[in-house]
Amino acid sequence: MINSPKISIVIPCRNEEKYIGLCLHSIIDQNYPQEKIEVLVCDGMSDDRTREELQHITIHHPNIFVLDNLVKTTPHALNLGIVNATGDYIIILGAHAELKPNYIQNCLIALKNNPNASCVGGVLENVYENHISKVIGLAMSSPFGVGNAHFRTESKDGYVDTVAFGCYNKNVFSEVGLFDTELIRNQDDEFHFRMAQKELKIYLDRSIRSKYYVRASFQKLFRQYFQYGYWKVFVNRKHKSVTTIRQLIPPLFVMALVVGGIASMFSIHLSILYLTGITLYILGSILFALKKSNQLEELPGIIGAFYTLHISYGTGYLKGIFDFYILNRKPSKTSSASSR
């Protein structure tokens, strides 16, 4: 592939000793010339064995570089990698992910076949480490769990509002700017919103595939999606706009649970309406859980993951409204902590 473009892969990383080796070896195993691949691991000063793992790999693979992310946050890591990237295209990758061997090749094919696209991405194939991570992953691949997040539900090829692990034409960052360093969460969604404002398109191609290791506890899932909801409000305030309609459904659901529960105590008609709504929601969760489950014992876990996703995101969103709009606060240090 003499005329193959150079690809830079930027990986934010901190304390990923269990996954970073798998991630990097999936890049090493690409069916694309390694001399055309540049890997920039932006490490947030890991204090586990991540640095040792990186040192061992970089000795044998001179196209993999480690950059010190002294600020230790994801957007700073992303920007550090982007400004040091020398490739024609830049792929943003998570340390918990593994690329399929044809990932880079299929990204370039998708870009060629869709010349109006400034970024392409694909779908996530969940990797389950235990029963809990499996039911969480099944819930997150259902439209009942995550709405129209096509990179999770694998519902279509076409133009979308966001993708995971996108491959960007490098000039996108010159036109749009870098990632917002104020955003500990939702920095990719916010960046894609700015792309849309510039009329730069994102294309999802289901032939572009990666594996992702799913969180293995409901507690981590709750905290993750609480932060997503919370930070989404901060993004909205910065842009003075609701970036997607689907983000409003979980907070409206949580409000309906609370307000409806209180109101139903004072009216038999409201009580019937409230119980009918809850019943329909429960029946919907059961129906979609049945569609995703392969075994009967998975059903309770999938349904529980649905509830966790919706309630955590909704309560985080409402907390964000209270903090950012009513109290006019900045994000607290607690809310800025990683959920990894």
Short mmCIF file of C-alpha atoms in Angstrom, two decimals:
data_model
loop_
_atom_site.label_atom_id
_atom_site.label_comp_id
_atom_site.label_asym_id
_atom_site.label_seq_id
_atom_site.Cartn_x
_atom_site.Cartn_y
_atom_site.Cartn_z
CA MET A 1 0.00 0.00 0.00
CA ILE A 2 2.43 2.63 -1.22
CA ASN A 3 -0.17 5.41 -1.32
CA SER A 4 -1.80 4.49 1.98
CA PRO A 5 -2.45 7.59 4.11
CA LYS A 6 -0.84 7.85 7.52
CA ILE A 7 -3.17 7.16 10.45
CA SER A 8 -2.70 8.56 13.96
CA ILE A 9 -4.50 6.77 16.79
CA VAL A 10 -4.96 8.75 20.02
CA ILE A 11 -5.67 6.76 23.21
CA PRO A 12 -6.48 8.50 26.52
CA CYS A 13 -5.29 6.20 29.29
CA ARG A 14 -5.00 6.06 33.07
CA ASN A 15 -4.61 2.91 35.19
CA GLU A 16 -5.56 0.51 32.41
CA GLU A 17 -3.09 -2.31 33.13
CA LYS A 18 -5.77 -4.93 32.41
CA TYR A 19 -6.79 -3.57 29.00
CA ILE A 20 -4.09 -1.41 27.40
CA GLY A 21 -2.07 -4.38 26.13
CA LEU A 22 -5.11 -5.91 24.44
CA CYS A 23 -5.98 -2.55 22.92
CA LEU A 24 -2.51 -1.97 21.49
CA HIS A 25 -2.14 -5.49 20.16
CA SER A 26 -5.41 -5.05 18.26
CA ILE A 27 -3.71 -2.11 16.50
CA ILE A 28 -0.54 -4.10 15.89
CA ASP A 29 -2.70 -6.82 14.29
CA GLN A 30 -4.37 -4.46 11.79
CA ASN A 31 -4.25 -5.50 8.14
CA TYR A 32 -2.74 -2.10 7.39
CA PRO A 33 0.97 -1.25 7.17
CA GLN A 34 2.36 -0.58 10.63
CA GLU A 35 4.75 2.01 9.18
CA LYS A 36 1.62 3.99 8.24
CA ILE A 37 0.20 3.85 11.77
CA GLU A 38 1.20 6.18 14.60
CA VAL A 39 -0.14 5.41 18.08
CA LEU A 40 -0.16 8.12 20.75
CA VAL A 41 -1.02 6.78 24.22
CA CYS A 42 -1.71 9.81 26.40
CA ASP A 43 -1.26 8.44 29.89
CA GLY A 44 -2.57 10.31 32.92
CA MET A 45 0.42 9.34 35.07
CA SER A 46 -0.89 5.85 35.84
CA ASP A 47 0.11 4.47 39.23
CA ASP A 48 -0.67 0.79 38.54
CA ARG A 49 1.29 -1.42 36.10
CA THR A 50 0.09 0.43 32.99
CA ARG A 51 3.39 2.25 32.52
CA GLU A 52 5.33 -1.02 32.74
CA GLU A 53 3.04 -2.60 30.16
CA LEU A 54 3.49 0.38 27.85
CA GLN A 55 7.27 0.32 28.23
CA HIS A 56 7.38 -3.36 27.32
CA ILE A 57 5.26 -2.84 24.18
CA THR A 58 6.96 0.32 22.93
CA ILE A 59 10.38 -1.36 23.03
CA HIS A 60 9.21 -3.73 20.29
CA HIS A 61 6.97 -1.33 18.38
CA PRO A 62 8.63 2.02 17.59
CA ASN A 63 5.41 3.46 16.10
CA ILE A 64 3.78 3.48 19.57
CA PHE A 65 4.54 6.54 21.69
CA VAL A 66 3.63 7.42 25.29
CA LEU A 67 2.82 11.05 26.13
CA ASP A 68 2.47 12.22 29.72
CA ASN A 69 -0.94 13.75 30.44
CA LEU A 70 -0.07 15.71 33.59
CA VAL A 71 -3.62 17.09 33.98
CA LYS A 72 -5.00 13.52 34.07
CA THR A 73 -8.37 14.22 32.41
CA THR A 74 -9.75 12.75 29.18
CA PRO A 75 -10.13 15.98 27.16
CA HIS A 76 -6.57 17.03 27.99
CA ALA A 77 -5.38 13.59 26.88
CA LEU A 78 -7.30 13.85 23.61
CA ASN A 79 -5.94 17.31 22.84
CA LEU A 80 -2.40 16.27 23.75
CA GLY A 81 -2.60 13.44 21.24
CA ILE A 82 -4.23 15.51 18.50
CA VAL A 83 -1.69 18.36 18.59
CA ASN A 84 1.16 15.81 18.40
CA ALA A 85 -0.45 13.68 15.67
CA THR A 86 1.23 13.68 12.26
CA GLY A 87 -1.24 11.47 10.39
CA ASP A 88 -3.64 12.43 7.60
CA TYR A 89 -6.48 10.95 9.66
CA ILE A 90 -6.93 10.71 13.43
CA ILE A 91 -8.75 7.88 15.20
CA ILE A 92 -9.89 8.48 18.78
CA LEU A 93 -9.80 5.20 20.69
CA GLY A 94 -10.58 4.11 24.24
CA ALA A 95 -8.19 1.96 26.24
CA HIS A 96 -11.07 -0.45 26.99
CA ALA A 97 -11.52 -1.17 23.27
CA GLU A 98 -10.06 -3.56 20.75
CA LEU A 99 -10.20 -2.94 17.01
CA LYS A 100 -11.17 -5.64 14.54
CA PRO A 101 -8.25 -6.39 12.14
CA ASN A 102 -9.87 -4.50 9.24
CA TYR A 103 -10.90 -1.45 11.28
CA ILE A 104 -8.55 1.09 9.71
CA GLN A 105 -9.03 -0.28 6.22
CA ASN A 106 -12.82 -0.14 6.52
CA CYS A 107 -12.67 3.40 7.91
CA LEU A 108 -10.75 4.55 4.84
CA ILE A 109 -13.13 2.71 2.51
CA ALA A 110 -16.11 4.37 4.23
CA LEU A 111 -14.49 7.80 3.89
CA LYS A 112 -13.85 7.19 0.21
CA ASN A 113 -17.40 5.94 -0.41
CA ASN A 114 -18.93 8.86 1.51
CA PRO A 115 -16.97 11.93 0.41
CA ASN A 116 -19.32 14.26 2.33
CA ALA A 117 -18.31 12.65 5.63
CA SER A 118 -15.65 14.28 7.79
CA CYS A 119 -15.72 11.43 10.30
CA VAL A 120 -16.69 7.76 10.11
CA GLY A 121 -17.25 5.20 12.82
CA GLY A 122 -18.86 1.87 13.42
CA VAL A 123 -20.52 -0.26 16.05
CA LEU A 124 -19.43 -1.62 19.40
CA GLU A 125 -19.45 -5.33 20.09
CA ASN A 126 -19.71 -5.77 23.84
CA VAL A 127 -17.29 -8.06 25.67
CA TYR A 128 -18.66 -9.52 28.88
CA GLU A 129 -16.38 -10.43 31.76
CA ASN A 130 -19.11 -11.80 34.03
CA HIS A 131 -22.89 -12.17 34.27
CA ILE A 132 -23.40 -8.57 35.44
CA SER A 133 -21.42 -7.08 32.57
CA LYS A 134 -23.36 -9.27 30.13
CA VAL A 135 -26.80 -8.10 31.21
CA ILE A 136 -25.58 -4.48 31.30
CA GLY A 137 -24.17 -4.85 27.78
CA LEU A 138 -27.40 -6.38 26.48
CA ALA A 139 -29.39 -3.50 27.96
CA MET A 140 -27.03 -0.95 26.42
CA SER A 141 -27.45 -2.51 22.98
CA SER A 142 -31.25 -2.15 23.13
CA PRO A 143 -33.13 0.93 21.87
CA PHE A 144 -35.21 0.75 25.07
CA GLY A 145 -32.00 1.24 27.04
CA VAL A 146 -30.15 3.87 24.99
CA GLY A 147 -32.64 5.21 22.44
CA ASN A 148 -31.32 5.84 18.93
CA ALA A 149 -27.61 5.54 19.74
CA HIS A 150 -26.98 3.62 16.51
CA PHE A 151 -23.36 2.74 17.30
CA ARG A 152 -24.73 0.63 20.18
CA THR A 153 -27.97 -0.69 18.68
CA GLU A 154 -26.44 -1.44 15.24
CA SER A 155 -29.68 -0.37 13.55
CA LYS A 156 -28.47 1.25 10.33
CA ASP A 157 -25.71 2.56 8.11
CA GLY A 158 -25.93 6.27 7.44
CA TYR A 159 -25.36 9.75 8.77
CA VAL A 160 -25.68 10.04 12.56
CA ASP A 161 -25.11 12.63 15.28
CA THR A 162 -22.33 10.72 17.06
CA VAL A 163 -20.13 7.62 16.89
CA ALA A 164 -17.67 5.88 19.17
CA PHE A 165 -13.98 5.69 18.19
CA GLY A 166 -14.37 7.84 15.09
CA CYS A 167 -11.84 8.28 12.30
CA TYR A 168 -11.58 12.03 11.56
CA ASN A 169 -10.09 13.89 8.67
CA LYS A 170 -7.33 15.86 10.38
CA ASN A 171 -8.58 19.19 9.07
CA VAL A 172 -11.73 18.75 11.21
CA PHE A 173 -9.73 19.84 14.26
CA SER A 174 -8.48 22.94 12.48
CA GLU A 175 -12.03 23.92 11.58
CA VAL A 176 -13.87 22.89 14.76
CA GLY A 177 -11.14 23.23 17.36
CA LEU A 178 -10.03 20.78 20.03
CA PHE A 179 -12.03 19.03 22.75
CA ASP A 180 -13.46 21.22 25.50
CA THR A 181 -11.20 20.78 28.54
CA GLU A 182 -14.00 21.83 30.92
CA LEU A 183 -15.91 18.65 30.08
CA ILE A 184 -14.88 15.62 32.10
CA ARG A 185 -17.79 13.78 30.49
CA ASN A 186 -19.63 14.20 27.17
CA GLN A 187 -16.63 15.83 25.49
CA ASP A 188 -17.13 13.68 22.37
CA ASP A 189 -20.86 14.47 22.09
CA GLU A 190 -20.11 18.18 22.50
CA PHE A 191 -17.39 18.01 19.84
CA HIS A 192 -19.78 16.28 17.45
CA PHE A 193 -22.38 18.97 18.15
CA ARG A 194 -19.83 21.61 17.12
CA MET A 195 -19.13 19.58 13.97
CA ALA A 196 -22.84 19.65 13.15
CA GLN A 197 -22.88 23.43 13.62
CA LYS A 198 -20.11 23.61 11.00
CA GLU A 199 -22.15 21.24 8.76
CA LEU A 200 -19.47 18.55 9.03
CA LYS A 201 -21.07 15.11 8.73
CA ILE A 202 -20.51 11.85 10.64
CA TYR A 203 -21.17 8.54 8.89
CA LEU A 204 -21.76 5.20 10.61
CA ASP A 205 -20.74 2.09 8.69
CA ARG A 206 -21.51 -1.24 10.35
CA SER A 207 -18.51 -2.91 8.71
CA ILE A 208 -16.33 -0.80 11.06
CA ARG A 209 -16.31 -2.82 14.24
CA SER A 210 -14.61 -2.80 17.61
CA LYS A 211 -14.93 -4.67 20.89
CA TYR A 212 -15.57 -2.89 24.16
CA TYR A 213 -15.23 -4.26 27.69
CA VAL A 214 -18.46 -3.48 29.53
CA ARG A 215 -18.51 -2.24 33.13
CA ALA A 216 -19.04 -5.10 35.51
CA SER A 217 -21.16 -3.53 38.26
CA PHE A 218 -24.45 -1.68 38.54
CA GLN A 219 -22.81 0.81 40.89
CA LYS A 220 -20.26 1.84 38.23
CA LEU A 221 -22.98 1.94 35.59
CA PHE A 222 -25.13 4.22 37.78
CA ARG A 223 -22.25 6.60 38.43
CA GLN A 224 -21.24 6.65 34.76
CA TYR A 225 -24.71 7.55 33.50
CA PHE A 226 -25.39 9.97 36.34
CA GLN A 227 -22.29 11.85 35.17
CA TYR A 228 -23.42 11.67 31.54
CA GLY A 229 -26.75 13.26 32.43
CA TYR A 230 -25.15 15.84 34.73
CA TRP A 231 -22.54 16.96 32.21
CA LYS A 232 -25.04 17.01 29.35
CA VAL A 233 -26.78 19.93 31.07
CA PHE A 234 -23.46 21.77 31.36
CA VAL A 235 -22.95 21.31 27.60
CA ASN A 236 -26.47 22.62 26.96
CA ARG A 237 -25.81 25.72 29.04
CA LYS A 238 -22.54 26.41 27.24
CA HIS A 239 -24.21 26.17 23.83
CA LYS A 240 -27.58 27.62 24.94
CA SER A 241 -29.21 24.68 23.17
CA VAL A 242 -30.48 21.15 23.77
CA THR A 243 -28.09 19.15 21.63
CA THR A 244 -30.36 16.08 21.16
CA ILE A 245 -34.03 15.37 21.92
CA ARG A 246 -33.37 11.87 23.33
CA GLN A 247 -31.49 13.34 26.30
CA LEU A 248 -34.76 14.80 27.65
CA ILE A 249 -36.58 11.48 28.03
CA PRO A 250 -34.81 10.13 31.18
CA PRO A 251 -35.21 13.36 33.23
CA LEU A 252 -38.86 13.61 32.20
CA PHE A 253 -39.29 9.98 33.25
CA VAL A 254 -37.73 10.61 36.68
CA MET A 255 -39.85 13.75 37.14
CA ALA A 256 -42.97 11.79 36.22
CA LEU A 257 -42.09 9.13 38.80
CA VAL A 258 -41.67 11.68 41.59
CA VAL A 259 -44.35 14.23 40.74
CA GLY A 260 -46.80 11.58 39.62
CA GLY A 261 -46.26 9.60 42.81
CA ILE A 262 -46.99 12.63 44.97
CA ALA A 263 -49.97 13.77 42.89
CA SER A 264 -51.51 10.29 42.87
CA MET A 265 -51.91 10.45 46.66
CA PHE A 266 -54.48 13.21 46.26
CA SER A 267 -56.57 11.92 43.36
CA ILE A 268 -57.87 8.48 42.45
CA HIS A 269 -57.84 9.45 38.76
CA LEU A 270 -54.22 10.56 38.91
CA SER A 271 -53.41 7.41 40.85
CA ILE A 272 -54.89 5.24 38.10
CA LEU A 273 -53.05 7.24 35.43
CA TYR A 274 -49.79 6.97 37.37
CA LEU A 275 -50.08 3.22 37.91
CA THR A 276 -51.02 2.74 34.24
CA GLY A 277 -47.89 4.60 33.13
CA ILE A 278 -45.65 2.57 35.43
CA THR A 279 -47.27 -0.65 34.26
CA LEU A 280 -46.70 0.23 30.60
CA TYR A 281 -43.07 1.09 31.34
CA ILE A 282 -42.52 -2.21 33.17
CA LEU A 283 -44.21 -4.17 30.37
CA GLY A 284 -42.04 -2.36 27.81
CA SER A 285 -38.89 -3.19 29.75
CA ILE A 286 -39.89 -6.84 29.94
CA LEU A 287 -40.69 -6.98 26.22
CA PHE A 288 -37.36 -5.46 25.16
CA ALA A 289 -35.48 -7.58 27.70
CA LEU A 290 -37.04 -10.69 26.16
CA LYS A 291 -35.82 -9.55 22.74
CA LYS A 292 -32.24 -9.24 24.00
CA SER A 293 -31.99 -12.22 26.36
CA ASN A 294 -30.86 -15.69 25.36
CA GLN A 295 -31.53 -17.25 28.75
CA LEU A 296 -34.33 -16.76 31.25
CA GLU A 297 -31.95 -15.93 34.09
CA GLU A 298 -30.70 -12.88 32.14
CA LEU A 299 -34.12 -11.19 32.22
CA PRO A 300 -34.00 -9.65 35.74
CA GLY A 301 -30.51 -8.28 35.16
CA ILE A 302 -31.38 -6.69 31.80
CA ILE A 303 -34.51 -5.11 33.27
CA GLY A 304 -32.50 -3.86 36.24
CA ALA A 305 -29.92 -2.37 33.86
CA PHE A 306 -32.71 -0.56 31.97
CA TYR A 307 -33.90 1.01 35.22
CA THR A 308 -30.34 1.90 36.23
CA LEU A 309 -29.62 3.58 32.88
CA HIS A 310 -32.81 5.65 32.89
CA ILE A 311 -32.90 6.67 36.55
CA SER A 312 -29.19 7.47 36.84
CA TYR A 313 -29.12 9.59 33.68
CA GLY A 314 -32.39 11.29 34.60
CA THR A 315 -31.35 12.15 38.15
CA GLY A 316 -27.94 13.35 36.95
CA TYR A 317 -29.65 15.58 34.39
CA LEU A 318 -32.01 17.06 37.00
CA LYS A 319 -29.07 17.64 39.36
CA GLY A 320 -27.35 19.44 36.50
CA ILE A 321 -30.36 21.69 35.95
CA PHE A 322 -30.40 22.52 39.67
CA ASP A 323 -26.65 23.23 39.84
CA PHE A 324 -26.07 24.99 36.53
CA TYR A 325 -29.32 26.87 35.94
CA ILE A 326 -30.89 27.43 39.36
CA LEU A 327 -27.76 27.86 41.51
CA ASN A 328 -25.54 29.01 38.61
CA ARG A 329 -22.69 26.81 39.84
CA LYS A 330 -19.66 25.42 38.07
CA PRO A 331 -19.12 21.63 38.12
CA SER A 332 -17.91 20.45 41.52
CA LYS A 333 -14.68 18.50 42.06
CA THR A 334 -16.74 15.47 43.06
CA SER A 335 -18.63 15.51 39.75
CA SER A 336 -15.33 15.77 37.88
CA ALA A 337 -14.00 12.47 39.21
CA SER A 338 -13.71 9.57 36.79
CA SER A 339 -16.06 6.62 37.17
CA ARG A 340 -13.50 4.10 35.99
#
